[in-house]
Short mmCIF file of C-alpha atoms in Angstrom, two decimals:
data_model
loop_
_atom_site.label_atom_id
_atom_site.label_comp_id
_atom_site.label_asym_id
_atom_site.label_seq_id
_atom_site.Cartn_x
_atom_site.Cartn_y
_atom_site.Cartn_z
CA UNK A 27 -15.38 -16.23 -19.35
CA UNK A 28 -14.91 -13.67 -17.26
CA UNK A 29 -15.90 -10.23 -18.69
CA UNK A 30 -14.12 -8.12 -15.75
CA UNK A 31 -11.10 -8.69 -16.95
CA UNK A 32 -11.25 -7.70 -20.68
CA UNK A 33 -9.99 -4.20 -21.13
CA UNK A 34 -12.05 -1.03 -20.51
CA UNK A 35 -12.97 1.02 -23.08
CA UNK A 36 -16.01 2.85 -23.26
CA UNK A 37 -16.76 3.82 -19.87
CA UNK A 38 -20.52 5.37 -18.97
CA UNK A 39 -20.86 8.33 -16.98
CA UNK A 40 -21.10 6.48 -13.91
CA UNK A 41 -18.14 4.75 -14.39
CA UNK A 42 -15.81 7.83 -15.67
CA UNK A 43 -17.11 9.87 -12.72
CA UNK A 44 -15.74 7.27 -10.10
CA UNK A 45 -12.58 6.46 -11.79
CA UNK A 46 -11.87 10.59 -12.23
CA UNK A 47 -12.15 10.16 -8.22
CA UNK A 48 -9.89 7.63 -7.82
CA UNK A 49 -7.29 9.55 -10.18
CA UNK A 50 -7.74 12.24 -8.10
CA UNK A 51 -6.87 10.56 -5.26
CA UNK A 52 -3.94 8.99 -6.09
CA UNK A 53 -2.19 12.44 -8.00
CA UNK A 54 -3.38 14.38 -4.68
CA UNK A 55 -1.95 12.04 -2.74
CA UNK A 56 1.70 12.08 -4.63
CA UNK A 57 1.69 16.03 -5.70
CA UNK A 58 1.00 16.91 -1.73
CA UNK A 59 3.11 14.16 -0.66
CA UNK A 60 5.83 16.14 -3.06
CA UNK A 61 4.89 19.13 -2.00
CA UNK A 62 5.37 18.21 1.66
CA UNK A 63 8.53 16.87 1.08
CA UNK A 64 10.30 19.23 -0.54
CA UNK A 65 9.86 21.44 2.49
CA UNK A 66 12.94 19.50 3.59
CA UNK A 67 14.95 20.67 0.67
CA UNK A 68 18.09 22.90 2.47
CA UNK A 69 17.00 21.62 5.84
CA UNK A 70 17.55 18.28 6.07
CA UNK A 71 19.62 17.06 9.19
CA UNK A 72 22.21 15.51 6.66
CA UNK A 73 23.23 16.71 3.21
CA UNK A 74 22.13 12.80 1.80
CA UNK A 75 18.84 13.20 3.09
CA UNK A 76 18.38 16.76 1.64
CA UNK A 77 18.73 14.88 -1.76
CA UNK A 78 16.80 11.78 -0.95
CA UNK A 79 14.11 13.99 0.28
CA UNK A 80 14.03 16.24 -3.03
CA UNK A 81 14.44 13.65 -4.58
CA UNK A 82 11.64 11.86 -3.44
CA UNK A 83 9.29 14.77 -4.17
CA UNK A 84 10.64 14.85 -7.89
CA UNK A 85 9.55 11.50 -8.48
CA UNK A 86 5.98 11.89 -6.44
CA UNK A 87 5.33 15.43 -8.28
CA UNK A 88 6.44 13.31 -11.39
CA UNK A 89 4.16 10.39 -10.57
CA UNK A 90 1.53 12.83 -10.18
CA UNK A 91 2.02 14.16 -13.24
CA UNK A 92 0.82 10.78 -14.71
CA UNK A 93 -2.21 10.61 -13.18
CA UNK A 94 -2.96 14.39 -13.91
CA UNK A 95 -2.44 13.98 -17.49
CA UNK A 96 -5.12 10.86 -17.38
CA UNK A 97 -7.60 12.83 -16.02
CA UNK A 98 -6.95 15.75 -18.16
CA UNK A 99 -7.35 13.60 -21.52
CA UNK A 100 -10.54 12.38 -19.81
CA UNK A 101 -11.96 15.80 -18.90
CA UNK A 102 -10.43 17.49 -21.56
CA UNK A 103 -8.88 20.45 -19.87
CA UNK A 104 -5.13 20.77 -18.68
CA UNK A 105 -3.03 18.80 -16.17
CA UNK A 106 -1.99 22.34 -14.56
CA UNK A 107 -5.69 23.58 -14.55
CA UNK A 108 -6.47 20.47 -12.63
CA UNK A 109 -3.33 20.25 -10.52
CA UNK A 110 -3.30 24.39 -9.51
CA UNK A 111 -6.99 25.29 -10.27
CA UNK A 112 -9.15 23.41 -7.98
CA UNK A 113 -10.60 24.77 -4.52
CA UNK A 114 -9.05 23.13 -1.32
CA UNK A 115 -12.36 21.18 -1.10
CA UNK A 116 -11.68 19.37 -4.52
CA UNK A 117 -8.88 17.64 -3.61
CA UNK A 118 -8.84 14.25 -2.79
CA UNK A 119 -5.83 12.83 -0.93
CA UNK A 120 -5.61 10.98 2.46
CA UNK A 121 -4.87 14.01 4.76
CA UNK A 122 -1.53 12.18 6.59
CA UNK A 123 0.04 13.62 3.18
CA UNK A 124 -0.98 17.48 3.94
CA UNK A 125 0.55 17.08 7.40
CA UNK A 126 3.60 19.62 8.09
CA UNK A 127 7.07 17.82 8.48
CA UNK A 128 7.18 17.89 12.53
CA UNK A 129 10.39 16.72 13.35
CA UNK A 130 12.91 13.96 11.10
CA UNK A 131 11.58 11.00 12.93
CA UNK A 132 7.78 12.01 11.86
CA UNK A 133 9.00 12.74 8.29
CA UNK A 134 10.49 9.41 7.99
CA UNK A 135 7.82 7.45 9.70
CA UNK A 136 5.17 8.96 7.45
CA UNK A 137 7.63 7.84 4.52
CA UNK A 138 7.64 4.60 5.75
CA UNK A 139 4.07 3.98 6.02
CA UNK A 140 3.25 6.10 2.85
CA UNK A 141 5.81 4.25 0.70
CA UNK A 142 4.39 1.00 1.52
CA UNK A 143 0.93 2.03 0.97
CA UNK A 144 1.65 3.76 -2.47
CA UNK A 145 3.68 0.40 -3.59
CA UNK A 146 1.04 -2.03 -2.41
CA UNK A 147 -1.74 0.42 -4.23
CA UNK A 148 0.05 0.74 -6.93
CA UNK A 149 1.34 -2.92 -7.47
CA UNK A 150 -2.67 -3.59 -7.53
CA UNK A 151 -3.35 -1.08 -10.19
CA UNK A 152 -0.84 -2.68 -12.79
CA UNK A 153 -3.69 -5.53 -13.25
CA UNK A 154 -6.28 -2.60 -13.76
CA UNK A 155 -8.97 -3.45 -16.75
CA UNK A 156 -8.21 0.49 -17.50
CA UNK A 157 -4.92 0.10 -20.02
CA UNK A 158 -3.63 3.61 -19.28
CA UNK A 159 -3.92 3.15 -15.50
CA UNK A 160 -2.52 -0.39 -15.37
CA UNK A 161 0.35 1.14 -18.13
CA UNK A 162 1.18 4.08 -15.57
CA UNK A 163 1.39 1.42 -12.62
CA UNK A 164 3.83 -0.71 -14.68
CA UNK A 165 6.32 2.48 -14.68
CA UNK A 166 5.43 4.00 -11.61
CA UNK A 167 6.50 0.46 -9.49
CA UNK A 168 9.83 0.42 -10.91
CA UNK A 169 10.88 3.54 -9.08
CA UNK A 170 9.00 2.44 -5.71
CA UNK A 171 11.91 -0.02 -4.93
CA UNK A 172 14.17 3.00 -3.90
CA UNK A 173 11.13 4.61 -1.94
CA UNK A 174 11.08 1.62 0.03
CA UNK A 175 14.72 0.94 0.49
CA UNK A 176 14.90 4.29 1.53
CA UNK A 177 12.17 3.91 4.30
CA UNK A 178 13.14 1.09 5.64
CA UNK A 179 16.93 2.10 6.34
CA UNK A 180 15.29 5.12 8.31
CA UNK A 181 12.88 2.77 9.92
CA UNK A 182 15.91 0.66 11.28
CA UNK A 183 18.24 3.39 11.82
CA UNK A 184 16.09 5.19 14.43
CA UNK A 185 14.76 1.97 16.07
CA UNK A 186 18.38 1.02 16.59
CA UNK A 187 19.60 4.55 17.57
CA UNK A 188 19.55 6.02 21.11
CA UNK A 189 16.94 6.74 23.51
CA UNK A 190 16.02 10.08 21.95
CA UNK A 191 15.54 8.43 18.78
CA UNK A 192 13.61 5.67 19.57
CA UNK A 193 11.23 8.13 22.04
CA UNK A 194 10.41 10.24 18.81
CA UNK A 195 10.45 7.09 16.52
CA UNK A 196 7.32 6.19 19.21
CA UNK A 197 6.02 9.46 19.59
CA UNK A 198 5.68 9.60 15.50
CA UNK A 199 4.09 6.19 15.07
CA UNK A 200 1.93 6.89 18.37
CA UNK A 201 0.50 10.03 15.98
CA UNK A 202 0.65 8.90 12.60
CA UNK A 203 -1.54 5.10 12.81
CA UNK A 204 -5.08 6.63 12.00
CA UNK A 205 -3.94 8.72 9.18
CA UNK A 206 -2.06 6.00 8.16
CA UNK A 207 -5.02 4.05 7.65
CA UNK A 208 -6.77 6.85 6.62
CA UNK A 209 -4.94 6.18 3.14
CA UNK A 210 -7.30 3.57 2.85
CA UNK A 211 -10.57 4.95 2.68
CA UNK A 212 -12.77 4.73 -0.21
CA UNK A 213 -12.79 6.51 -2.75
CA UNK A 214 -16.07 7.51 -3.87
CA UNK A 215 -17.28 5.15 -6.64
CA UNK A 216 -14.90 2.51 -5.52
CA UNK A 217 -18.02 -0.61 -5.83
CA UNK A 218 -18.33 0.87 -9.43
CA UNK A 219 -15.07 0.41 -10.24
CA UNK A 220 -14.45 -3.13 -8.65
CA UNK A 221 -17.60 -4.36 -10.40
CA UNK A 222 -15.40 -3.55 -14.04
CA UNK A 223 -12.29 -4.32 -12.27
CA UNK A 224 -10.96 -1.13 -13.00
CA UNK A 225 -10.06 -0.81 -9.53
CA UNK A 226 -9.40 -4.75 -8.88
CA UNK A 227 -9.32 -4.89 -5.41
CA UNK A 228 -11.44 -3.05 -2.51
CA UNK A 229 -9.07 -0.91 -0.64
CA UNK A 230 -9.85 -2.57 2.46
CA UNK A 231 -7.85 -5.84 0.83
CA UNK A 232 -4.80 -3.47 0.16
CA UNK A 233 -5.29 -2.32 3.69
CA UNK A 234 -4.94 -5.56 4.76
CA UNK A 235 -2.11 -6.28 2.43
CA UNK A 236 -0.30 -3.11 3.55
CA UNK A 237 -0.29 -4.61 7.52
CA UNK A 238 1.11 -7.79 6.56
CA UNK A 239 4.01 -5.98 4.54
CA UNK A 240 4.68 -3.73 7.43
CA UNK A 241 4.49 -6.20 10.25
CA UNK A 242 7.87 -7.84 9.32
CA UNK A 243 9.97 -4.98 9.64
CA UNK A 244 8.09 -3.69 12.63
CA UNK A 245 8.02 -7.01 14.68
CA UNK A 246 11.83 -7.43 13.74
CA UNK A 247 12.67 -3.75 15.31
CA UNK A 248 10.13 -4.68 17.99
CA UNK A 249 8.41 -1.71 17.46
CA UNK A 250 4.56 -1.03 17.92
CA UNK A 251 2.16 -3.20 15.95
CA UNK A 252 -0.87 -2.82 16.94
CA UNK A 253 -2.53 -5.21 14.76
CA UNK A 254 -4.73 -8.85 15.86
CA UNK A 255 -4.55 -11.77 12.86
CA UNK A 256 -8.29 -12.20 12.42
CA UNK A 257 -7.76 -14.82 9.93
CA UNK A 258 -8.29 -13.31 6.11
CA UNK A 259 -7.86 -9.76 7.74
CA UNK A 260 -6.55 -7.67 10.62
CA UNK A 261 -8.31 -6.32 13.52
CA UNK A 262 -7.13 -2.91 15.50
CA UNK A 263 -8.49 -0.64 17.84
CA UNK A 264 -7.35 2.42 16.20
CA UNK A 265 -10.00 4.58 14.52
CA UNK A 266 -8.51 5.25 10.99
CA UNK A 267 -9.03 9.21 9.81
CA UNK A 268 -11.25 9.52 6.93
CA UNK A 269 -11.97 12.66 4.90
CA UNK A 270 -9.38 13.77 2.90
CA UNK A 271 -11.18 11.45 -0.26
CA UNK A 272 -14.37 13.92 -0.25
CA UNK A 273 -12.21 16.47 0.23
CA UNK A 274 -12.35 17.24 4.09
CA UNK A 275 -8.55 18.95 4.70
CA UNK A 276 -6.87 20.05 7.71
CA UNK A 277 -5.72 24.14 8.27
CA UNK A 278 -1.92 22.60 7.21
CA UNK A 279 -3.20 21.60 3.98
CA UNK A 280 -4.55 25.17 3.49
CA UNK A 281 -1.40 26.43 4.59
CA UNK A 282 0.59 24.46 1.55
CA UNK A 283 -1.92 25.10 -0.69
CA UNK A 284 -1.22 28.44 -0.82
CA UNK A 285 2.16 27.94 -1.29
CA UNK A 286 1.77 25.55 -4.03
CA UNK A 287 -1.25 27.42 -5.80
CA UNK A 288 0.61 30.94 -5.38
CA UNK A 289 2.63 31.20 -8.67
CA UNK A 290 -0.99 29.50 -10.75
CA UNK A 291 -2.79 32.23 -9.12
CA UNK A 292 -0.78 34.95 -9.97
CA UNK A 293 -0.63 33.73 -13.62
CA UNK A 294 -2.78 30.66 -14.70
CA UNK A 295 -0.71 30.79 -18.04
CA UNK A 296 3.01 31.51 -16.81
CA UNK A 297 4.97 29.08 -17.91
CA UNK A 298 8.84 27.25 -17.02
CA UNK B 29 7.16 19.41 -59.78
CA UNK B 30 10.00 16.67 -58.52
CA UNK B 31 10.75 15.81 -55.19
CA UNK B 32 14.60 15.95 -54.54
CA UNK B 33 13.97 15.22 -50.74
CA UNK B 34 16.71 12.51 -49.96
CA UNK B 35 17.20 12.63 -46.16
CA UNK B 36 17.10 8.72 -44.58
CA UNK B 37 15.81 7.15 -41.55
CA UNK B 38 19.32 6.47 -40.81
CA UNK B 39 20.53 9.58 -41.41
CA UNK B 40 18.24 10.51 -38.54
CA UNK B 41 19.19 8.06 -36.14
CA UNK B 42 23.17 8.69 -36.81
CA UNK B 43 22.12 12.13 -36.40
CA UNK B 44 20.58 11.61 -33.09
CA UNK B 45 23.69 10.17 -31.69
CA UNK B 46 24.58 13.81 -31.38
CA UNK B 47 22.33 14.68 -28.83
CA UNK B 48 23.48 14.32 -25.59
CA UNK B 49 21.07 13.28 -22.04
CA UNK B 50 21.26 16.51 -21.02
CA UNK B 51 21.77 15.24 -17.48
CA UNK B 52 24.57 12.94 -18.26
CA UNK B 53 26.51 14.81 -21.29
CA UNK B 54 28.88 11.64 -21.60
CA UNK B 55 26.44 9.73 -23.76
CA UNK B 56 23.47 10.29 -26.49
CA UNK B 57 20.22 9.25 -26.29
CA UNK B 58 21.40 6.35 -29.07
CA UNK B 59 23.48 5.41 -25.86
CA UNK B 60 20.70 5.88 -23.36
CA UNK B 61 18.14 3.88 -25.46
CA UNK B 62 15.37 6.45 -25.26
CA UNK B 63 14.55 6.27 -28.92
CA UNK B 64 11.61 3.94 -29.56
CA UNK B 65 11.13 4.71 -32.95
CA UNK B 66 11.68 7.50 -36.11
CA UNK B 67 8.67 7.43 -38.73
CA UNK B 68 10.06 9.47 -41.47
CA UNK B 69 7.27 10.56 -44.22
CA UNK B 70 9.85 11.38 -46.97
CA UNK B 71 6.54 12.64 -49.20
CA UNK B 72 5.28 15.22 -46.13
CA UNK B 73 9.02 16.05 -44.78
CA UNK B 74 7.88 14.67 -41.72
CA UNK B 75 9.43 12.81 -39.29
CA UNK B 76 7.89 12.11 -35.86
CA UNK B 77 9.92 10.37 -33.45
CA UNK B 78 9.26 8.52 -30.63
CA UNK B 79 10.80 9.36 -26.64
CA UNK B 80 11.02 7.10 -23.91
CA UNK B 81 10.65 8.40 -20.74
CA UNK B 82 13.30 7.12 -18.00
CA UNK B 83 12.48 7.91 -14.80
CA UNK B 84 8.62 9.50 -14.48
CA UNK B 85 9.59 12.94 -12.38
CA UNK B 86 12.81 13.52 -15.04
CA UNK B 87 13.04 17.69 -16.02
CA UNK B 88 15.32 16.71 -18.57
CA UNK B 89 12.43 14.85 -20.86
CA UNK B 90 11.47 18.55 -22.31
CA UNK B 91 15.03 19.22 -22.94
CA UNK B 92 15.30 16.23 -24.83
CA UNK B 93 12.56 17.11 -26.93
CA UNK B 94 13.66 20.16 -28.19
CA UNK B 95 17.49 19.27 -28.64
CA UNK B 96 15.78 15.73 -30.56
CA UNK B 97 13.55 18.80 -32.81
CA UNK B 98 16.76 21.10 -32.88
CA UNK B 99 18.73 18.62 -34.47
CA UNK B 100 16.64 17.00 -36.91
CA UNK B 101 15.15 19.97 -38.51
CA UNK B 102 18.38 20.77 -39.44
CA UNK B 103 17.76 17.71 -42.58
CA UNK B 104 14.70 20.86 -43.36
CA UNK B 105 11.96 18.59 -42.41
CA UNK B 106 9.16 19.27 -39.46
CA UNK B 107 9.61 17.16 -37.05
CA UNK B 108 7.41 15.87 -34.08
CA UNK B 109 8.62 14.15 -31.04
CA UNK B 110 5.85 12.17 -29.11
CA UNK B 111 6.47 10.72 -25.49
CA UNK B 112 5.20 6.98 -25.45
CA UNK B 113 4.19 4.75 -22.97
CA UNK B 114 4.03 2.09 -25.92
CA UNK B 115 6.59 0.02 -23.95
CA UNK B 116 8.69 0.97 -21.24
CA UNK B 117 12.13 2.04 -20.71
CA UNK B 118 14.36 -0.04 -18.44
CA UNK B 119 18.10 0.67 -18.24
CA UNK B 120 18.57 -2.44 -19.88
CA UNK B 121 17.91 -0.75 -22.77
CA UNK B 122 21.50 1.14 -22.51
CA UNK B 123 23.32 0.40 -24.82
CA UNK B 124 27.40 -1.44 -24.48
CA UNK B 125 28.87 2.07 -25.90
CA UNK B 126 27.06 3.65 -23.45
CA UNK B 127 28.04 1.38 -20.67
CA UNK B 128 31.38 2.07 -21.42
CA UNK B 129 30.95 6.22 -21.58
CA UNK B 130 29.33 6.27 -18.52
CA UNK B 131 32.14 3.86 -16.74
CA UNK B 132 34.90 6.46 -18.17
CA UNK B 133 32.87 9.19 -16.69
CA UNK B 134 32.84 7.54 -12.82
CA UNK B 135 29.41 6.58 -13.18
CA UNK B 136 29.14 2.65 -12.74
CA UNK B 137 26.41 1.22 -15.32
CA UNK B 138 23.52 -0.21 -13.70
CA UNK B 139 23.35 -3.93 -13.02
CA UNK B 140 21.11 -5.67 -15.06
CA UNK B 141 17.19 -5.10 -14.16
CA UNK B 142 16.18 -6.89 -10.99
CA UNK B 143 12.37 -7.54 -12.75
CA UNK B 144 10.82 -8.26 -8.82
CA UNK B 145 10.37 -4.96 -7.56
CA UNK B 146 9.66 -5.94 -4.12
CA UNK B 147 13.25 -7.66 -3.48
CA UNK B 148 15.24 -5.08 -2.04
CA UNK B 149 18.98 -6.56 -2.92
CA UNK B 150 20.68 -4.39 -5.45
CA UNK B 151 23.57 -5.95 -6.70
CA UNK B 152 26.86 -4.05 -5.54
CA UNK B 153 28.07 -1.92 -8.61
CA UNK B 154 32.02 -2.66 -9.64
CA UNK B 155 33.62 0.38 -7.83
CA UNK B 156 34.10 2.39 -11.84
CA UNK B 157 37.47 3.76 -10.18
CA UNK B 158 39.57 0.45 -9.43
CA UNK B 159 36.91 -2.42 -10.10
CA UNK B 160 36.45 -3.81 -6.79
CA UNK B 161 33.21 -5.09 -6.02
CA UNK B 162 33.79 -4.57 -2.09
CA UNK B 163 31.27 -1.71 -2.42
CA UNK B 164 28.18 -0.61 -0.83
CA UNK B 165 25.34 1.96 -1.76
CA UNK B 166 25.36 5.15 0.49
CA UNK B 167 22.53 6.33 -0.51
CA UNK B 168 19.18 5.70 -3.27
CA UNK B 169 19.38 9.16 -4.15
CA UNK B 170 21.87 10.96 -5.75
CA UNK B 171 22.59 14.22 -8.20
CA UNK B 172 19.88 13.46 -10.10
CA UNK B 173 16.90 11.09 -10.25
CA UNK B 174 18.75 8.02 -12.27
CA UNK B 175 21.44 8.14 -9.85
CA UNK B 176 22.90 6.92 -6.60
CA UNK B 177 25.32 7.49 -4.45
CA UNK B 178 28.05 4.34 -3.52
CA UNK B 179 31.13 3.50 -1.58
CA UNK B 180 33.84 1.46 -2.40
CA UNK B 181 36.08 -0.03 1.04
CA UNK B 182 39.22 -0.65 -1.15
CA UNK B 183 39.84 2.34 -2.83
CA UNK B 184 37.95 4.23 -0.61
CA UNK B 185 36.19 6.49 -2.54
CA UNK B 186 32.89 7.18 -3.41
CA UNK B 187 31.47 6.72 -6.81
CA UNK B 188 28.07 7.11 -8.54
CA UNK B 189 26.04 4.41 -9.58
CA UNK B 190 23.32 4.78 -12.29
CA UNK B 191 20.49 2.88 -10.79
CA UNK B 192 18.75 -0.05 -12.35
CA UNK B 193 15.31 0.37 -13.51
#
């Protein structure tokens, strides 16, 4: 029998330590994500969108929430004192989430290849060995569907709209690949975690998993895929940004922190 | 000394069709299907009831706490509301009565739960205003996070749809 696939329960130090990272990365990744998105809320080109796009942070900020309240049972301190009272340098998420909005057809081009990276993650994690995480990923992908429907109707509304559209639908993807990617770098502690099958695949097979789901859509729109089938996985020449999962951020991710942070660090206790 | 405590689990669970989702007035949260469970300790005066949450990033979830706390101490008992993750809400779990509140409201009820997340096909909702299923959604997102926004071509008008989940 196969003991990686029996519940986890008591965890050793090691163990704890690397899944606290990989929490951390995926609650950075949705609170910034959230964070980022709402800066379209008023602004939006289109009322709809103004309330997709809100909406869409409400879920993410609520999705972090999750994952923030994991951690906190495990380190026993508060979500909010983890969420609002870390350093810029202990945050863990990919940095194409800390990104500002440049114009719509970056916004909803990072959407697109965020939503489909944050479903195929997340799908993964519902066969975690760690009940609470597998639990959380068993709600969270419910909600996904309308992330992705959402994405995808942007993805084919600019491919099919006019030249402007399609020349900053190209522009966006041109900019966006190795961050893209760069949601797929290991989190520290991964090998740890695959040996208990906490985490229960590498990230380089969601990677992988991610391409295929995206090459459909973008090989029906004919637009860029820069991707070579190198049987069992897929070869590029783009150099994927790493960083953001040891907590290397960009001067836009200081820039929303301190937005974010700004009511915590006038009162740590204030409450609403 | 005796104890004249007589307040019933059902009492509590009538009494809960009282409180409203604060987001969609029209029905309770008997309606809505958020109530796992009531464990009433007639001994302790203790009840400690068990919320579902519906969608993860929902604001109303504290609300319902308190109105679910509001309403029950009224029997004079302490009461506890827990959020659970012991099974999972799905708008399935909406009840007929509330189906049929949330159609007199405008709101179309949500389709039964597509279980395969990755299909994409969301059945058109009846239009709630003349019943035509000629309709189309607009948009994923609507007023709040359990709703979306549709269109119906015969009557022309848009409608709200609560979304399966």
């Amino acid at each position: 029998m196969n003991t990686a696939v029996e519940p986890v329960t008591n965890l050793t130090p090691v163990q704890k330590q690397a899944l606290c990272e990989l929490l951390l990365a995926l609650a950075d990744d949705e609170f910034v994500m959230g964070y980022a998105n709402s800066e379209w809320t008023g602004i939006a080109p289109i009322l709809e969108e103004d309330i997709a796009f809100s909406s869409l942070a409400q879920d993410e900020i609520g999705h972090s929430r999750v994952f923030y309240e994991m951690l906190a049972t495990l380190e026993e301190q508060s979500a909010d004192s983890i969420a609002y009272g870390r350093e810029p340098s202990g945050f863990r998420n990919a940095q194409l989430v800390e990104r500002g909005r440049g114009d719509w057809a970056y916004s909803v081009t990072r959407q697109f290849f965020y939503d489909t990276a944050d479903f195929v993650r997340i799908e993964s994690l519902q066969k975690s060995t760690y009940q609470p995480l597998a639990k959380a990923a068993a709600g969270i992908i419910r909600e996904e569907k309308y992330h992705l429907l959402h994405a995808n109707t942007w993805l084919q509304r600019l491919a099919e709209g006019n030249a402007e559209a399609q020349q900053r639908q190209h522009t966006a993807f041109d900019a966006l690949w190795p961050d893209a990617l760069g949601l797929f770098e290991p989190t520290s502690g991964a090998t740890e975690l695959l040996a208990t099958g906490i985490l229960p695949e590498p990230f380089e097979a969601l990677q992988n998993r991610w391409i295929t789901r995206i090459e459909e859509p973008l090989r029906r729109l004919s637009l860029p895929f820069p991707f070579i089938d190198a049987s069992e996985r897929w070869d590029t020449h783009i150099t994927p940004i790493y960083g953001g999962r040891r907590g290397e951020h960009t001067q836009s991710f200081l820039d929303l922190y301190s937005v974010f942070t700004s009511v915590y660090q006038l009162d740590p206790e204030a409450d609403w | 000394m005796t104890d004249t405590f007589v307040v019933s689990e059902e009492t509590l669970w009538d009494a809960l069709h009282d409180v409203p989702d604060p987001e969609l007035p029209h029905i309770s949260l008997i309606d809505l299907g958020v109530i796992l469970r009531v464990e009433l300790d007639t001994q302790a005066a203790f009840a400690r009831v068990l919320l579902m949450p519906t969608f993860l990033g929902c604001p109303a979830l504290e609300m319902m706490r308190d109105m679910i706390r509001e309403r029950l101490e009224q029997f004079d008992i302490t009461v506890q509301v827990d959020v659970t993750d012991e099974q999972i809400w799905t708008s399935d779990r909406i009840s007929e009565e509330g189906r049929r509140k949330l159609e007199e409201a405008g709101i179309a009820p949500p389709a039964p739960n597509n279980q395969n997340n990755t299909i994409m096909l969301l059945e058109p909702a009846p239009c709630p205003h003349c019943g035509s299923r000629k309709t189309s959604l607009e948009s994923a997102f609507g007023p709040t996070l359990c709703r979306a926004i549709a269109h119906c071509r015969d009557c022309k008008q848009p409608f709200e749809q609560f979304k399966p989940l």
